[in-house]
Coordinates of C-alpha atoms and ligand atoms in Angstrom, one line a residue:
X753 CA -20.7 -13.1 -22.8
X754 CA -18.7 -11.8 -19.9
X755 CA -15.6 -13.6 -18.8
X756 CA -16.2 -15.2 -15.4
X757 CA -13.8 -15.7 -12.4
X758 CA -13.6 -17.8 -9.6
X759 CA -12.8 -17.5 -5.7
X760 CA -9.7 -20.0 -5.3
X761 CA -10.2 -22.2 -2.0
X762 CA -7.6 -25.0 -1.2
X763 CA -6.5 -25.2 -4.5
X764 CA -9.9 -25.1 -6.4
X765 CA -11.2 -22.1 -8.5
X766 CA -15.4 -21.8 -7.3
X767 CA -17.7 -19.8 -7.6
X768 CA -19.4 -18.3 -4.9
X769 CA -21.6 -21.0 -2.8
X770 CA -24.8 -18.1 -2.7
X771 CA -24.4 -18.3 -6.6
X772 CA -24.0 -14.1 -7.2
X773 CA -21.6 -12.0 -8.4
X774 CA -20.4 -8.3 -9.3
X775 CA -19.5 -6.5 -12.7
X776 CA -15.7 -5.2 -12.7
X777 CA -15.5 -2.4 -15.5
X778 CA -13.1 -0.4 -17.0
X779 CA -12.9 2.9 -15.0
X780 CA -11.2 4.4 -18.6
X781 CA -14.3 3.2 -20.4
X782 CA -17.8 2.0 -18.7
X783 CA -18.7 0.0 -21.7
X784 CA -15.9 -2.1 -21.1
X785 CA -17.0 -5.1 -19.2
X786 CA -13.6 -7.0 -18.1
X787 CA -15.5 -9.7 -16.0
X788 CA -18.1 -11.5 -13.2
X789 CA -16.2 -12.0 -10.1
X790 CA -18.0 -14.0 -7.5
X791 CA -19.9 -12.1 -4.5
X792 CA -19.0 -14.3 -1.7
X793 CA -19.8 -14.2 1.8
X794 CA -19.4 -15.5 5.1
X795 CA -20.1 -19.2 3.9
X796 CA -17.1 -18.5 1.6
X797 CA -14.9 -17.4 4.1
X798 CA -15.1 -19.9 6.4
X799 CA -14.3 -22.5 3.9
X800 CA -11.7 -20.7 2.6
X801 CA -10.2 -20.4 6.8
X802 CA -10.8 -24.2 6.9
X803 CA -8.1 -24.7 4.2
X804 CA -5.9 -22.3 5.5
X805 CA -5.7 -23.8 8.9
X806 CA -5.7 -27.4 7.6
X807 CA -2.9 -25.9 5.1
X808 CA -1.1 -24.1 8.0
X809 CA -0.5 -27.3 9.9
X810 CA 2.1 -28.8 6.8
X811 CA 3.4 -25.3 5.7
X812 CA 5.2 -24.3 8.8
X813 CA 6.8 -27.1 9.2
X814 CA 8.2 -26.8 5.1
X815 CA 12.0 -25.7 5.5
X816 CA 11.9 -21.6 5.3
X817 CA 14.7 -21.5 2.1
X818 CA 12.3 -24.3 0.9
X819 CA 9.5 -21.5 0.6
X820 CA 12.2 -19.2 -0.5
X821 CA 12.4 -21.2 -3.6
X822 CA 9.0 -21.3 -4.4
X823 CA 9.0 -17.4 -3.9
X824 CA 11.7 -17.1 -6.1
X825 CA 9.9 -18.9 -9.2
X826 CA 6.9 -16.6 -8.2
X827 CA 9.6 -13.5 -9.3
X828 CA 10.5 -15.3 -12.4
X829 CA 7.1 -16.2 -13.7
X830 CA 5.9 -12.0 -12.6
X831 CA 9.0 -11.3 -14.5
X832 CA 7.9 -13.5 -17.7
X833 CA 4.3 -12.1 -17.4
X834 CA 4.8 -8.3 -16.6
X835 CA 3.4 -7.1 -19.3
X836 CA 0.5 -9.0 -19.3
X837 CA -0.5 -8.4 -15.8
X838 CA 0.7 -4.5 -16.4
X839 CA -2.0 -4.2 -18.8
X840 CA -4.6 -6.2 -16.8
X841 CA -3.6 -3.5 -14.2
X842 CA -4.5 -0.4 -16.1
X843 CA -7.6 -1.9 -18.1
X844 CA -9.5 -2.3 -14.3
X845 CA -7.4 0.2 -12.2
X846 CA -7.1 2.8 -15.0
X847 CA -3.2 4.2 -13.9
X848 CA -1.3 4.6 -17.3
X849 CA 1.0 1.8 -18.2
X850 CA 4.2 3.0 -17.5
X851 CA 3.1 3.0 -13.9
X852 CA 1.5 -0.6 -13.8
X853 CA 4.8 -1.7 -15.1
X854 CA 6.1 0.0 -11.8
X855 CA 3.9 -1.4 -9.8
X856 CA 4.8 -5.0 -11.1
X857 CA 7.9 -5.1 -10.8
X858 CA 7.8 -3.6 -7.6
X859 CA 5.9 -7.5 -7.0
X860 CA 8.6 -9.0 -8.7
X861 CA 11.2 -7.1 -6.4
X862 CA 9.4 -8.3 -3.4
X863 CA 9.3 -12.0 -4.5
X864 CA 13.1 -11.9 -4.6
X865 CA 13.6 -9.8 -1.2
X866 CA 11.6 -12.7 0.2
X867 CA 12.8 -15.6 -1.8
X868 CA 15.9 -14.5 0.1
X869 CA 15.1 -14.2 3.4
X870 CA 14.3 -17.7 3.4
X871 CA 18.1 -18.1 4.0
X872 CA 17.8 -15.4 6.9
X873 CA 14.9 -14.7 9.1
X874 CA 17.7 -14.3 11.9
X875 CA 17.3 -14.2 15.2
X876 CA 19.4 -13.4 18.1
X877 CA 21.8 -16.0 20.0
X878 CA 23.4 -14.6 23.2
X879 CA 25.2 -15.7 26.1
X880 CA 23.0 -17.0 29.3
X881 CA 23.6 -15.5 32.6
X882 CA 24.2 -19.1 34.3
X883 CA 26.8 -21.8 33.2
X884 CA 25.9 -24.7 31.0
X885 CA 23.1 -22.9 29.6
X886 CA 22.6 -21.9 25.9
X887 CA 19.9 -18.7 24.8
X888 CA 18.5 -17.5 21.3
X889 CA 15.8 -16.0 19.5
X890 CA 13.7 -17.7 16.7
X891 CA 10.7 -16.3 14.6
X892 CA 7.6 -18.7 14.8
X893 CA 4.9 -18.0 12.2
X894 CA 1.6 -16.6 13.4
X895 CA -0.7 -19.1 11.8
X896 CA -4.0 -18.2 9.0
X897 CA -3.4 -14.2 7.9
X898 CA -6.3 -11.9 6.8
X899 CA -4.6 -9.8 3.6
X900 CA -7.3 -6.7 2.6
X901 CA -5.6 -4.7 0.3
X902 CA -7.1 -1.5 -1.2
X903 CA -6.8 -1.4 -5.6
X904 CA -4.5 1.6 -6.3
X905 CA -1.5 -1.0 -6.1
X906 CA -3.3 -4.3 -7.6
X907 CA -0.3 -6.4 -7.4
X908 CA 2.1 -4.8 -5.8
X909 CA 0.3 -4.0 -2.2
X910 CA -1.0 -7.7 -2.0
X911 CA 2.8 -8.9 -2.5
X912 CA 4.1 -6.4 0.1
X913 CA 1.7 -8.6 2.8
X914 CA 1.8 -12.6 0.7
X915 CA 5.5 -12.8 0.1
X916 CA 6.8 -12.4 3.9
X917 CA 3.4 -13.6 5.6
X918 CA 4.5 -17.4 3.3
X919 CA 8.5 -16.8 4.2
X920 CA 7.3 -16.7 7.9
X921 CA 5.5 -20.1 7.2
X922 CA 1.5 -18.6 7.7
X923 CA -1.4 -19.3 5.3
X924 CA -2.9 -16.8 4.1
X925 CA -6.5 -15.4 2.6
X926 CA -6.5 -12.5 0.2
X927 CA -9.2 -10.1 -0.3
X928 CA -8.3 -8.0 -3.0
X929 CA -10.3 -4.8 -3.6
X930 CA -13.6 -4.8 -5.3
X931 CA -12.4 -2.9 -8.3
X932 CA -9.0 -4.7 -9.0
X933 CA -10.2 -8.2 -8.5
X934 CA -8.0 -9.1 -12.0
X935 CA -4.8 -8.5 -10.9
X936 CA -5.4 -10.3 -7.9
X937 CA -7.1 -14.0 -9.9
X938 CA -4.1 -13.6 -12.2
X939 CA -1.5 -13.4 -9.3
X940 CA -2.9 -16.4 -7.6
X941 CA -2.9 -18.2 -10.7
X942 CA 0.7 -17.4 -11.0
X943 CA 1.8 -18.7 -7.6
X944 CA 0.2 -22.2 -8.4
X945 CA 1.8 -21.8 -11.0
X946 CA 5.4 -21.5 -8.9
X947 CA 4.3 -24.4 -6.7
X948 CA 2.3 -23.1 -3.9
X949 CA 0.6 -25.9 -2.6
X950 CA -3.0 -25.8 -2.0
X951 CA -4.7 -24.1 0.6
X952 CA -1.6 -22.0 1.3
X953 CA -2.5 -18.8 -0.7
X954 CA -6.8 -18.7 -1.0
X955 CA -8.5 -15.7 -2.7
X956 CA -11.8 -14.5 -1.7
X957 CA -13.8 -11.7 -3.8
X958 CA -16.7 -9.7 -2.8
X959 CA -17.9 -6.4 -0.9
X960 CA -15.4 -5.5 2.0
X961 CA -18.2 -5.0 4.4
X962 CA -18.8 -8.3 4.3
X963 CA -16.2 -10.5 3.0
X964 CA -13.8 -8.2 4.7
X965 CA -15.5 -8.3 8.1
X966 CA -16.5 -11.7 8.1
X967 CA -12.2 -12.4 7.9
X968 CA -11.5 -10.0 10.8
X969 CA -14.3 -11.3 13.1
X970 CA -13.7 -14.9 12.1
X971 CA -12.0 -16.8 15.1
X972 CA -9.5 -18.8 13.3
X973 CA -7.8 -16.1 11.6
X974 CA -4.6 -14.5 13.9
X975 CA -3.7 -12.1 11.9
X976 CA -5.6 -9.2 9.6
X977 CA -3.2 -7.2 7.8
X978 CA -5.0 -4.2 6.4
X979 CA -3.8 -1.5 4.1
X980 CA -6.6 1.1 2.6
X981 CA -8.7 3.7 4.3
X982 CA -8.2 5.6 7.5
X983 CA -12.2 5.0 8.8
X984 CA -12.3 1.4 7.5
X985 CA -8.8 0.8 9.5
X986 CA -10.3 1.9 12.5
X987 CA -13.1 -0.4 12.3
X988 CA -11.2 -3.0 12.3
X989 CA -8.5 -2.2 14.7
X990 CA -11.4 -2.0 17.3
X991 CA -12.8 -5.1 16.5
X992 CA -9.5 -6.8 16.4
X993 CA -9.0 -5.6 19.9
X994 CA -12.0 -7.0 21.3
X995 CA -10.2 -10.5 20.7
X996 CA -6.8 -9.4 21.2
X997 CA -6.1 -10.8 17.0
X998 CA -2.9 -8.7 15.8
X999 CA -3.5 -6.6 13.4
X1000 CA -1.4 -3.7 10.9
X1001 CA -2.7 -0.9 9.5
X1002 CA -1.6 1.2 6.5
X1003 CA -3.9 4.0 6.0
X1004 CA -4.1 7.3 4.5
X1005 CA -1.7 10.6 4.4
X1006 CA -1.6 14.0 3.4
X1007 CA 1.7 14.3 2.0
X1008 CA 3.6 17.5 1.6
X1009 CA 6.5 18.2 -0.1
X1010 CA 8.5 21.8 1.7
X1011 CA 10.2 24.0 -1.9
X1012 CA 12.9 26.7 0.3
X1013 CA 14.3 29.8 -1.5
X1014 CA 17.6 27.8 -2.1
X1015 CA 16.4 24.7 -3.7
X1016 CA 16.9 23.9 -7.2
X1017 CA 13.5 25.3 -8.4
X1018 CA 13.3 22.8 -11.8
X1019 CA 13.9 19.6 -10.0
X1020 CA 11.4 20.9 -7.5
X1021 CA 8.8 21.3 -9.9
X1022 CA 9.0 17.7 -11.7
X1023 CA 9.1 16.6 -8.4
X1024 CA 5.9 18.1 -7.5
X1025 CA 4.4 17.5 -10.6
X1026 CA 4.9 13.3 -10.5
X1027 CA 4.1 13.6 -6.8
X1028 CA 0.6 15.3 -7.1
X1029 CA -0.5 13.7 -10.6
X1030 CA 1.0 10.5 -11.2
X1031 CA -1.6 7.9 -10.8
X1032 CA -3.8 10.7 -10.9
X1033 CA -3.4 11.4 -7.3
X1034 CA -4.4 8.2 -5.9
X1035 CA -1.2 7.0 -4.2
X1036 CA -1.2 7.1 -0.1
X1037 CA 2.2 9.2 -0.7
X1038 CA 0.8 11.4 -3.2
X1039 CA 2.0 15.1 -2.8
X1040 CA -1.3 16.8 -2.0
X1041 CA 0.7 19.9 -0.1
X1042 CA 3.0 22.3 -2.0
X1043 CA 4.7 24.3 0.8
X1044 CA 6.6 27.0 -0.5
X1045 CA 8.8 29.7 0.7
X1046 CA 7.0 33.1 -0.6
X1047 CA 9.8 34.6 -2.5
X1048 CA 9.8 31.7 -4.9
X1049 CA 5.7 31.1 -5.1
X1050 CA 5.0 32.8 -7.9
X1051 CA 8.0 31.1 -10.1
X1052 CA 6.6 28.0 -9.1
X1053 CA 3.1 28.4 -9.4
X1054 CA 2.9 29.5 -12.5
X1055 CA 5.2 26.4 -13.9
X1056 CA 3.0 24.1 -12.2
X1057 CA 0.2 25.8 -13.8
X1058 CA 1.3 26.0 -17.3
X1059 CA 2.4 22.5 -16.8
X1060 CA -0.2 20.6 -15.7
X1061 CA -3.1 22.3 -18.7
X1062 CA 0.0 20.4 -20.9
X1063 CA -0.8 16.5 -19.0
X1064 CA -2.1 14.5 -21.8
X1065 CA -5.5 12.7 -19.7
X1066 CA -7.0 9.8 -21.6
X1067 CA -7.1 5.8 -21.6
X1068 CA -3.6 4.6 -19.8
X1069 CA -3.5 2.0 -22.2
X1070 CA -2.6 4.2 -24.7
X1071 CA 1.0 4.8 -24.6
X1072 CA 1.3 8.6 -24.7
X1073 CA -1.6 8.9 -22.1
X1074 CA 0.3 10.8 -18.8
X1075 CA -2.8 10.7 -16.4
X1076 CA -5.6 8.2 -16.6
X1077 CA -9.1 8.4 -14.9
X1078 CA -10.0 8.3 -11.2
X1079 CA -11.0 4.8 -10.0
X1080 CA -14.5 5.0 -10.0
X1081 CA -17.7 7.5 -9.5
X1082 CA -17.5 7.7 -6.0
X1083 CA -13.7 8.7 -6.4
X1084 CA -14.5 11.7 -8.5
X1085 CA -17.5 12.8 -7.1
X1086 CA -15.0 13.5 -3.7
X1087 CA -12.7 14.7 -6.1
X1088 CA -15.2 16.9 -7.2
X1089 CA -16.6 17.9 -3.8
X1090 CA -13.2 18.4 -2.9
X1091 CA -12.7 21.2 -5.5
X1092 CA -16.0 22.6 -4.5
X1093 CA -15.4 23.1 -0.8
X1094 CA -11.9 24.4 -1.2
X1095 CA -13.8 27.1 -3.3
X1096 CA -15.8 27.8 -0.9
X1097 CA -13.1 28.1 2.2
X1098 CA -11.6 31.1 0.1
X1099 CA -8.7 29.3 -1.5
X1100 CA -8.2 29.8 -5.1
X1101 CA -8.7 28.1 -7.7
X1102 CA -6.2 28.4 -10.5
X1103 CA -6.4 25.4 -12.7
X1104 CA -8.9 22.3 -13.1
X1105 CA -12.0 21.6 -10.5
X1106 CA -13.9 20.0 -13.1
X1107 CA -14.8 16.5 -14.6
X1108 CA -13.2 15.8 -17.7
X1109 CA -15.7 14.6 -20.1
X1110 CA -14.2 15.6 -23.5
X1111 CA -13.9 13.7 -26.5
X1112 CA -12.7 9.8 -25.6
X1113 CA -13.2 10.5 -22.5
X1114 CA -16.5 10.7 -22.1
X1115 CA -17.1 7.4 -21.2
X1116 CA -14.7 7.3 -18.5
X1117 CA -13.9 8.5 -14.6
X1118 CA -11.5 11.3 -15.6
X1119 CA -11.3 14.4 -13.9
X1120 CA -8.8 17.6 -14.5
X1121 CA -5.2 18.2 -12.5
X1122 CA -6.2 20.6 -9.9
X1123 CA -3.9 23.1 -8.1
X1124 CA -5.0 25.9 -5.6
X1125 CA -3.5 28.7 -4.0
X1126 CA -4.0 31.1 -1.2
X1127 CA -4.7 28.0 0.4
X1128 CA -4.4 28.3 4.3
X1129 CA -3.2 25.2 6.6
X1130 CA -6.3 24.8 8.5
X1131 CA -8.8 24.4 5.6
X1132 CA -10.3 20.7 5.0
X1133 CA -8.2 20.8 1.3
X1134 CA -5.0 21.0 3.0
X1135 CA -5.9 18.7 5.9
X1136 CA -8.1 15.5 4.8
X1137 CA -7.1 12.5 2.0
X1138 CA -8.8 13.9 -1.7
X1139 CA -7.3 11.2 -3.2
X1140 CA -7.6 12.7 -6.5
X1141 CA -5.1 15.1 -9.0
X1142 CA -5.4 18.0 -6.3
X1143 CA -2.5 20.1 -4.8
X1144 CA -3.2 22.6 -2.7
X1145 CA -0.4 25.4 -2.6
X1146 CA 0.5 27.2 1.2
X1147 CA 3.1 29.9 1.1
X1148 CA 5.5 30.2 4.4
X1149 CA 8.2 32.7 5.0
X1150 CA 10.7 30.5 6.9
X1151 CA 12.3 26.8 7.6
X1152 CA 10.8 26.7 11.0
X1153 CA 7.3 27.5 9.3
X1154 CA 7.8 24.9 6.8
X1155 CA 8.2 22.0 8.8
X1156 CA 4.9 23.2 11.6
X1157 CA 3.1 23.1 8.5
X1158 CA 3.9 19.9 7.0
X1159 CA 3.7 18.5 10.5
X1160 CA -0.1 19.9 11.0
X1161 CA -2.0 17.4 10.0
X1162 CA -3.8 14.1 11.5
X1163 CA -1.6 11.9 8.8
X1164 CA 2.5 11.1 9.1
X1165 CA 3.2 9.3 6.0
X1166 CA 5.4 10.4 3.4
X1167 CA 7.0 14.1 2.8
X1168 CA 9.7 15.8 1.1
X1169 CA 12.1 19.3 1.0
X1170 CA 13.7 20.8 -1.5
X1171 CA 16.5 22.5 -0.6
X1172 CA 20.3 22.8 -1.1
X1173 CA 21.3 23.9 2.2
X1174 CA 22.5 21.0 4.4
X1175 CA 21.7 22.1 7.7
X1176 CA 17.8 22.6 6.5
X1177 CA 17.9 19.0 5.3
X1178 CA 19.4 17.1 8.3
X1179 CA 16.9 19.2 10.9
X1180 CA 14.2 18.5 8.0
X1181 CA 15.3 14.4 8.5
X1182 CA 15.3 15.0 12.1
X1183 CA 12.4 17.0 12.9
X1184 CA 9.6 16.4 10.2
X1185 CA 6.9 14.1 11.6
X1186 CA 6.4 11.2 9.0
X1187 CA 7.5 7.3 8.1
X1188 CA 9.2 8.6 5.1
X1189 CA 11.4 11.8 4.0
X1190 CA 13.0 12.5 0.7
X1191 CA 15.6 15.0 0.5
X1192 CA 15.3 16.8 -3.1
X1193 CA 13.0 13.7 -4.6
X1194 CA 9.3 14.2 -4.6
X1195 CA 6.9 11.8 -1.9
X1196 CA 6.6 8.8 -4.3
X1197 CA 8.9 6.1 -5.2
X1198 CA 9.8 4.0 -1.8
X1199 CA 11.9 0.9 -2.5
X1200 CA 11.0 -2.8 -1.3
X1201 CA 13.7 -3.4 0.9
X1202 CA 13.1 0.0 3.4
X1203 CA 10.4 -0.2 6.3
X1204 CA 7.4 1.7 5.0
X1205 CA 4.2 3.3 6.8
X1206 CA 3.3 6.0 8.4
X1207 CA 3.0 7.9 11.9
X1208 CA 0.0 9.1 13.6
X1209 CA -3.3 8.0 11.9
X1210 CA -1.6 6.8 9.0
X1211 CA -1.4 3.7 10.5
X1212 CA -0.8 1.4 14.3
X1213 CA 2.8 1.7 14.4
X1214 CA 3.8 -1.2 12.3
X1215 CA 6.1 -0.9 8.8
X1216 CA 6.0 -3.2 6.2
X1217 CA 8.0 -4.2 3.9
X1218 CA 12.0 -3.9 4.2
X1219 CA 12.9 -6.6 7.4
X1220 CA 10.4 -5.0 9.8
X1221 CA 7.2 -6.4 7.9
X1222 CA 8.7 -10.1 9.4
X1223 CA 7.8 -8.3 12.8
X1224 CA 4.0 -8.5 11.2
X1225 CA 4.0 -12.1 10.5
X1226 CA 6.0 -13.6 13.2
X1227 CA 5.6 -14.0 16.8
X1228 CA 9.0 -14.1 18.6
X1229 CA 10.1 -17.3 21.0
X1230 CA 12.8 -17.0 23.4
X1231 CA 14.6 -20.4 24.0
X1232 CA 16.6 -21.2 27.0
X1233 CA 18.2 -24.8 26.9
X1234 CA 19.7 -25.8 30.3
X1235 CA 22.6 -28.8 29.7
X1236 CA 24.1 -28.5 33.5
X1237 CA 21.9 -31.4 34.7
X1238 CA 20.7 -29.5 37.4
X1239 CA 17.9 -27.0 38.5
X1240 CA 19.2 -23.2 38.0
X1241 CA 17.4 -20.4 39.2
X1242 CA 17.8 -17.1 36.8
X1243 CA 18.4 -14.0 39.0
X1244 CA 18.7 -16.0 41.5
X1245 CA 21.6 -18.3 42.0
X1246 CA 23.9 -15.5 40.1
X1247 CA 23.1 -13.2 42.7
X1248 CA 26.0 -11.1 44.2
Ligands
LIG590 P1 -10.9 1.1 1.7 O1 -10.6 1.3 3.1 O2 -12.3 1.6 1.2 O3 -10.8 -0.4 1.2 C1 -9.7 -1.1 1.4 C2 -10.0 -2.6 1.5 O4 -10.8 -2.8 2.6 C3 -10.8 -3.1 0.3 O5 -10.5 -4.4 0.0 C4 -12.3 -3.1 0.9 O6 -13.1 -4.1 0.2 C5 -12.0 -3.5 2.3 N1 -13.0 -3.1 3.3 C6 -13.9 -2.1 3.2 N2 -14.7 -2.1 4.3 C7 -14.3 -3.1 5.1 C8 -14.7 -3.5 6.4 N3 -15.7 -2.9 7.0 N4 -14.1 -4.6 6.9 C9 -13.1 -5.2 6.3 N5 -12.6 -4.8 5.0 C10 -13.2 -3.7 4.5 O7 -9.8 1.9 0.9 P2 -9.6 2.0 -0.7 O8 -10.5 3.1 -1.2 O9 -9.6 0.7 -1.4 O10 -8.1 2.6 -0.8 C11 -7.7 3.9 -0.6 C12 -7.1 4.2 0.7 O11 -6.1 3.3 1.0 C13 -6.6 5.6 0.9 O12 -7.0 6.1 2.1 C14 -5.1 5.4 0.8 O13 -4.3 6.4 1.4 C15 -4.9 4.1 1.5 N6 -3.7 3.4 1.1 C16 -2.7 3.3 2.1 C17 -1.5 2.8 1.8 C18 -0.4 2.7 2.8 O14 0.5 1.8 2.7 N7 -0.4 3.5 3.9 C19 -1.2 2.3 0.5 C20 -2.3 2.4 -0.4 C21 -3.5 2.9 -0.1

């Protein structure tokens, strides 16, 4: 019998009111059912609105270092059940172990960044331009918050969004991916466990073309914060501008990391060899680019090469696994078009570009680490998201070339250089078009407590996490209080 889970809707685990649900499977191994999660639908969304709003009415008015508290249990229970929820992680999402640890505790870091804030959440007190008159700042919470989060980061892209939309004082619904729907019933189970009171946190599963829609058109939500796919973000931008509802996007990139003659050529190749593998590609900052000057190409290449036939592939539950699968069919069929069409644009292909189906594998989504050369800007492999253990490799025969390269695509979210000269890496920090730079570390590994997101169409200009993500989930008020008993006109009776 298959293990089945529950929708949670002001503070109640149900199933879906149409009665259906979907199969969640191991992407490492099809045969491995994990669970039935509930296919809900627009009945199930507005239910779970109605509790957030009802909620929203007591929680904002709940003393912000109050909800810090809370927020800080959360990071002590995600800190008590890491491993359990690492493994969850990599049984439905596939990465290997090591990394699901990463991607907890990256939760757990962001529980306590919040907790904290509960203290904070400044805003600004300044002097008013007329006597007897006192001025300041405050953040006001936005009200019921649409979280759809994508399943590469299962717990730690949903806590990027929860933790500061609940220090702001907003409810919130979560609609966690289709295939990491575990990660997400385990973390809600978690905060009730820290004390969230009901209706303040509600989880809705199901298909994002509907669940998902039915929260961004619905008119009690104020807020849909969106993370996941470049097309599906701009769906929902433009129906979020039809009613004016505020909305962030974090899409897509196509991350490059520059390697210059004068960069230490080791450190540049573990860099680029975490960066394009780890999590088998699937990370928005995922190194998909190589640019490298010519004169050290071939060094490089053929480390890269050597090195990436030597990544053990298998189940990520198994310890000594360094890649796991890709998340699902679709994934590696694009994966595998992917390799296809960059054969066919004239690049070359000098490792991988198949399925791997060998051995324990067979049963599972896992494809080979690719790398091309030869590969030109322009083609589609070096311009659109694979999403997959591709790198494409593009020579360039100076700084200047570098950075017009890495700067030539639709995307602006993470990048990297290699290079010991200073001068090349403070005009690489100054002119390279992206949310994030590195300076001799590959494209992944971003902290909590730095803005992150993306220029151009990786996103709509906001950042999250860091302080900026409490722009997200806040509206600003301005408050003037007049104590001089009388009527003053500003920019008027100060008037020269
Ligand atoms: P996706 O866009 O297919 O899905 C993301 C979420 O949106 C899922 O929960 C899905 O159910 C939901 N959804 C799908 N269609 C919807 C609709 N019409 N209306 C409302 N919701 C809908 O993306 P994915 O495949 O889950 O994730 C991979 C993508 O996410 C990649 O492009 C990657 O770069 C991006 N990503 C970006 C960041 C970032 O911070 N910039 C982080 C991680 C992933």
């Amino acid at each position: 019998m298959a293990q089945e889970f529950f929708n949670h809707i002001d503070g109640k685990w149900l199933v879906a009111k149409s009665g259906r649900a979907f199969e969640n499977r191991n992407p490492a191994n099809r045969d491995d059912l994990i669970g039935l999660f509930p296919a809900s639908d627009v009945a199930d969304v507005d239910a779970a609105v109605t509790a957030a709003k009802k909620a929203f009415a007591i929680w904002r008015l709940v003393p912000a270092p109050k909800r810090g508290e809370i927020l800080y249990r959360v990071g002590e229970l995600l800190k008590k059940y890491k491993e359990e929820l690492a493994r969850i992680e990599t049984r439905e999402m596939g990465k290997v172990l090591k990394e699901a640890r990463g991607d907890v505790q990256e939760g757990i870091d962001c529980a306590f960044l919040n907790a904290g804030e509960g203290r904070r959440l400044f805003g600004e007190t300044t002097p008013a331009e007329l006597p007897n008159k006192f001025a300041m700042s405050v953040r006001a919470p936005i009200g019921v918050c649409a979280l759809i989060t994508p399943w590469n980061f299962p717990l730690a892209i949903p806590t990027w969004k929860l933790f500061p939309a609940l220090i702001c004082g907003n409810t919130v619904i979560l609609k966690p991916a289709e295939d990491t729907p575990h990660t997400a019933s385990r973390f809600v189970e978690i905060l009730n466990q820290a004390g969230v009171p009901p209706g303040v946190v509600n989880l809705i599963h199901g298909r994002g073309e509907e669940v998902g829609a039915a929260l961004v058109r619905h008119k009690d939500v104020q807020l849909v914060s969106f993370t996941g796919s470049a097309a599906v973000g701009r769906e929902i931008a433009s129906v979020c501008g039809q009613s004016l509802k505020r909305v962030s996007l974090e899409l897509g990139g196509k991350n490059a990391q520059i390697v210059m003659e004068d960069a230490d050529l080791d450190l540049a190749i573990e860099g680029a060899l975490w960066g394009a593998f780890g999590t088998t590609g699937q990370r928005c900052t995922a190194t998909s680019r190589l640019i490298v000057h010519r004169d050290i190409a071939k060094k490089i290449t053929d480390a890269l090469v050597t090195r990436a036939e030597q990544i053990k592939i298998g189940d990520g539950l198994d310890e000594s696994v360094e890649m796991g699968p890709l998340i699902n069919q679709a994934a590696r069929g694009k994966v595998l078009r992917y390799s296809e069409i960059g054969k066919q644009e004239g690049a070359r292909l000098l490792t991988g570009g198949a399925i791997h189906d060998a051995g324990a594998c067979a049963n599972g989504y896992f494809f080979q680490p690719t790398i091309f050369a030869q590969v030109k800007p322009t083609m589609r492999i070096a311009q659109e998201e694979i999403f997959g253990p591709v790198l494409s490799i593009i020579e360039i025969e100076s700084f200047a070339e570098a950075i017009d390269v890495l700067n030539g695509t639709a995307y602006g979210l993470s990048s990297s250089i290699y290079t010991n000269d200073v001068t090349r890496a403070f005009r690489a920090m100054r002119d390279i078009e992206a949310g994030i730079t590195y300076i001799n570390g590959p494209t992944i590994g971003a902290e909590v407590h730095l803005p992150f997101g993306g220029v151009k169409d990786t996103g709509n200009g906001h950042r999250e996490a860091g302080t900026t993500v409490y722009d997200i989930f806040t509206e600003w008020k301005s408050i003037y209080v007049d104590y001089s008993g009388k009527l003053q006109k500003a920019q008027i009776d100060n008037a020269e």
